[in-house]
C-alpha cells in the first residue's frame, strides 16, 4: 500500500455540548469556530456548521464522527466525512475520510479514501490526511 500527502487540517472548536448518560455513552457535539486546510492544489477554510460528534463509550474509547465543509480559496465546496477512534490519554487519533464535491478541479477527491493521523490541541485539533493508493 502506498499513500500520498493530501492536506493538513487545523480547527479551533467552540465549547462542546455534552449529552451525558445516553444509552451509548456520553455524546460530545463540538462545532468548528474556525479552521483552515492546505495541501498540494488545495487551500481554504472550514465553514461554520462543521464539527465532530464524538461518542465516549462506557469502555472509555471515543468514536469520532467528523463532518467538515471545506471552502477552497477559489470558491469550491468540498464535503468531508471522517470516522475514527481517539486515544484520549495520549491525545491522538486515527481516522479514515471520504470526500464529496461537484467541483471539476477537485473531482479526483470523489474517488479516494484518505487516512488521517491527528492530535488534539488545547482548543481544537490538527490532522494530516494521506490519500491511500
Short mmCIF file of C-alpha atoms in Angstrom, two decimals, residues 35-124:
data_model
loop_
_atom_site.label_atom_id
_atom_site.label_comp_id
_atom_site.label_asym_id
_atom_site.label_seq_id
_atom_site.Cartn_x
_atom_site.Cartn_y
_atom_site.Cartn_z
CA UNK A 35 -10.17 26.36 10.74
CA UNK A 36 -8.10 26.01 7.63
CA UNK A 37 -6.65 23.35 5.36
CA UNK A 38 -3.75 23.25 2.91
CA UNK A 39 -2.13 20.72 0.65
CA UNK A 40 -0.93 20.36 -2.95
CA UNK A 41 -3.58 22.10 -5.06
CA UNK A 42 -5.88 22.59 -2.04
CA UNK A 43 -6.19 25.50 0.32
CA UNK A 44 -9.01 27.17 2.17
CA UNK A 45 -11.18 27.45 5.26
CA UNK A 46 -13.53 25.22 7.25
CA UNK A 47 -17.09 26.55 7.15
CA UNK A 48 -19.43 27.07 10.12
CA UNK A 49 -21.59 24.03 10.85
CA UNK A 50 -18.60 21.73 10.54
CA UNK A 51 -17.84 19.65 13.58
CA UNK A 52 -17.28 16.39 15.39
CA UNK A 53 -19.98 14.28 17.01
CA UNK A 54 -17.86 12.32 19.50
CA UNK A 55 -19.24 9.32 21.37
CA UNK A 56 -17.31 8.40 24.50
CA UNK A 57 -18.32 4.80 25.08
CA UNK A 58 -18.62 3.20 28.53
CA UNK A 59 -15.30 1.40 27.89
CA UNK A 60 -13.54 4.79 27.51
CA UNK A 61 -12.99 4.61 23.75
CA UNK A 62 -14.02 7.75 21.86
CA UNK A 63 -15.61 7.22 18.44
CA UNK A 64 -15.19 10.19 16.09
CA UNK A 65 -17.84 11.25 13.57
CA UNK A 66 -16.31 14.25 11.79
CA UNK A 67 -18.17 16.25 9.14
CA UNK A 68 -16.44 19.26 7.61
CA UNK A 69 -17.39 21.55 4.76
CA UNK A 70 -14.22 22.84 3.12
CA UNK A 71 -14.32 26.06 1.09
CA UNK A 72 -11.31 26.41 -1.20
CA UNK A 73 -9.72 29.77 -1.90
CA UNK A 74 -11.11 29.66 -5.46
CA UNK A 75 -14.65 29.12 -4.15
CA UNK A 76 -15.18 25.35 -4.50
CA UNK A 77 -17.04 23.44 -1.78
CA UNK A 78 -15.91 20.00 -0.60
CA UNK A 79 -17.72 17.86 1.95
CA UNK A 80 -15.51 15.61 4.07
CA UNK A 81 -16.86 12.78 6.22
CA UNK A 82 -14.47 11.02 8.54
CA UNK A 83 -14.71 8.39 11.24
CA UNK A 84 -12.14 7.07 13.63
CA UNK A 85 -11.01 6.47 17.19
CA UNK A 86 -9.40 8.75 19.74
CA UNK A 87 -6.78 7.59 22.22
CA UNK A 88 -7.81 10.17 24.84
CA UNK A 89 -4.97 9.59 27.35
CA UNK A 90 -2.37 10.19 24.64
CA UNK A 91 -4.36 12.88 22.79
CA UNK A 92 -4.00 11.48 19.27
CA UNK A 93 -6.47 9.96 16.83
CA UNK A 94 -6.65 7.95 13.60
CA UNK A 95 -9.37 8.41 11.00
CA UNK A 96 -10.50 7.41 7.54
CA UNK A 97 -12.04 10.09 5.32
CA UNK A 98 -14.04 10.31 2.11
CA UNK A 99 -14.93 13.41 0.11
CA UNK A 100 -17.78 14.69 -2.00
CA UNK A 101 -17.61 17.63 -4.42
CA UNK A 102 -19.13 18.84 -7.66
CA UNK A 103 -16.08 20.99 -8.41
CA UNK A 104 -14.37 19.69 -11.55
CA UNK A 105 -10.96 20.87 -10.32
CA UNK A 106 -11.26 18.61 -7.27
CA UNK A 107 -13.30 15.71 -8.71
CA UNK A 108 -10.40 13.31 -8.02
CA UNK A 109 -11.31 13.59 -4.31
CA UNK A 110 -14.61 11.80 -5.01
CA UNK A 111 -12.66 8.63 -5.85
CA UNK A 112 -10.27 8.30 -2.94
CA UNK A 113 -10.06 7.31 0.69
CA UNK A 114 -7.71 9.18 2.99
CA UNK A 115 -6.18 8.15 6.29
CA UNK A 116 -5.77 10.80 8.95
CA UNK A 117 -3.25 10.98 11.75
CA UNK A 118 -4.10 13.76 14.16
CA UNK A 119 -3.75 15.19 17.61
CA UNK A 120 -5.91 17.16 19.97
CA UNK A 121 -4.82 20.68 20.77
CA UNK A 122 -5.88 22.77 23.79
CA UNK A 123 -8.77 24.37 21.85
CA UNK A 124 -9.04 22.16 18.77
#
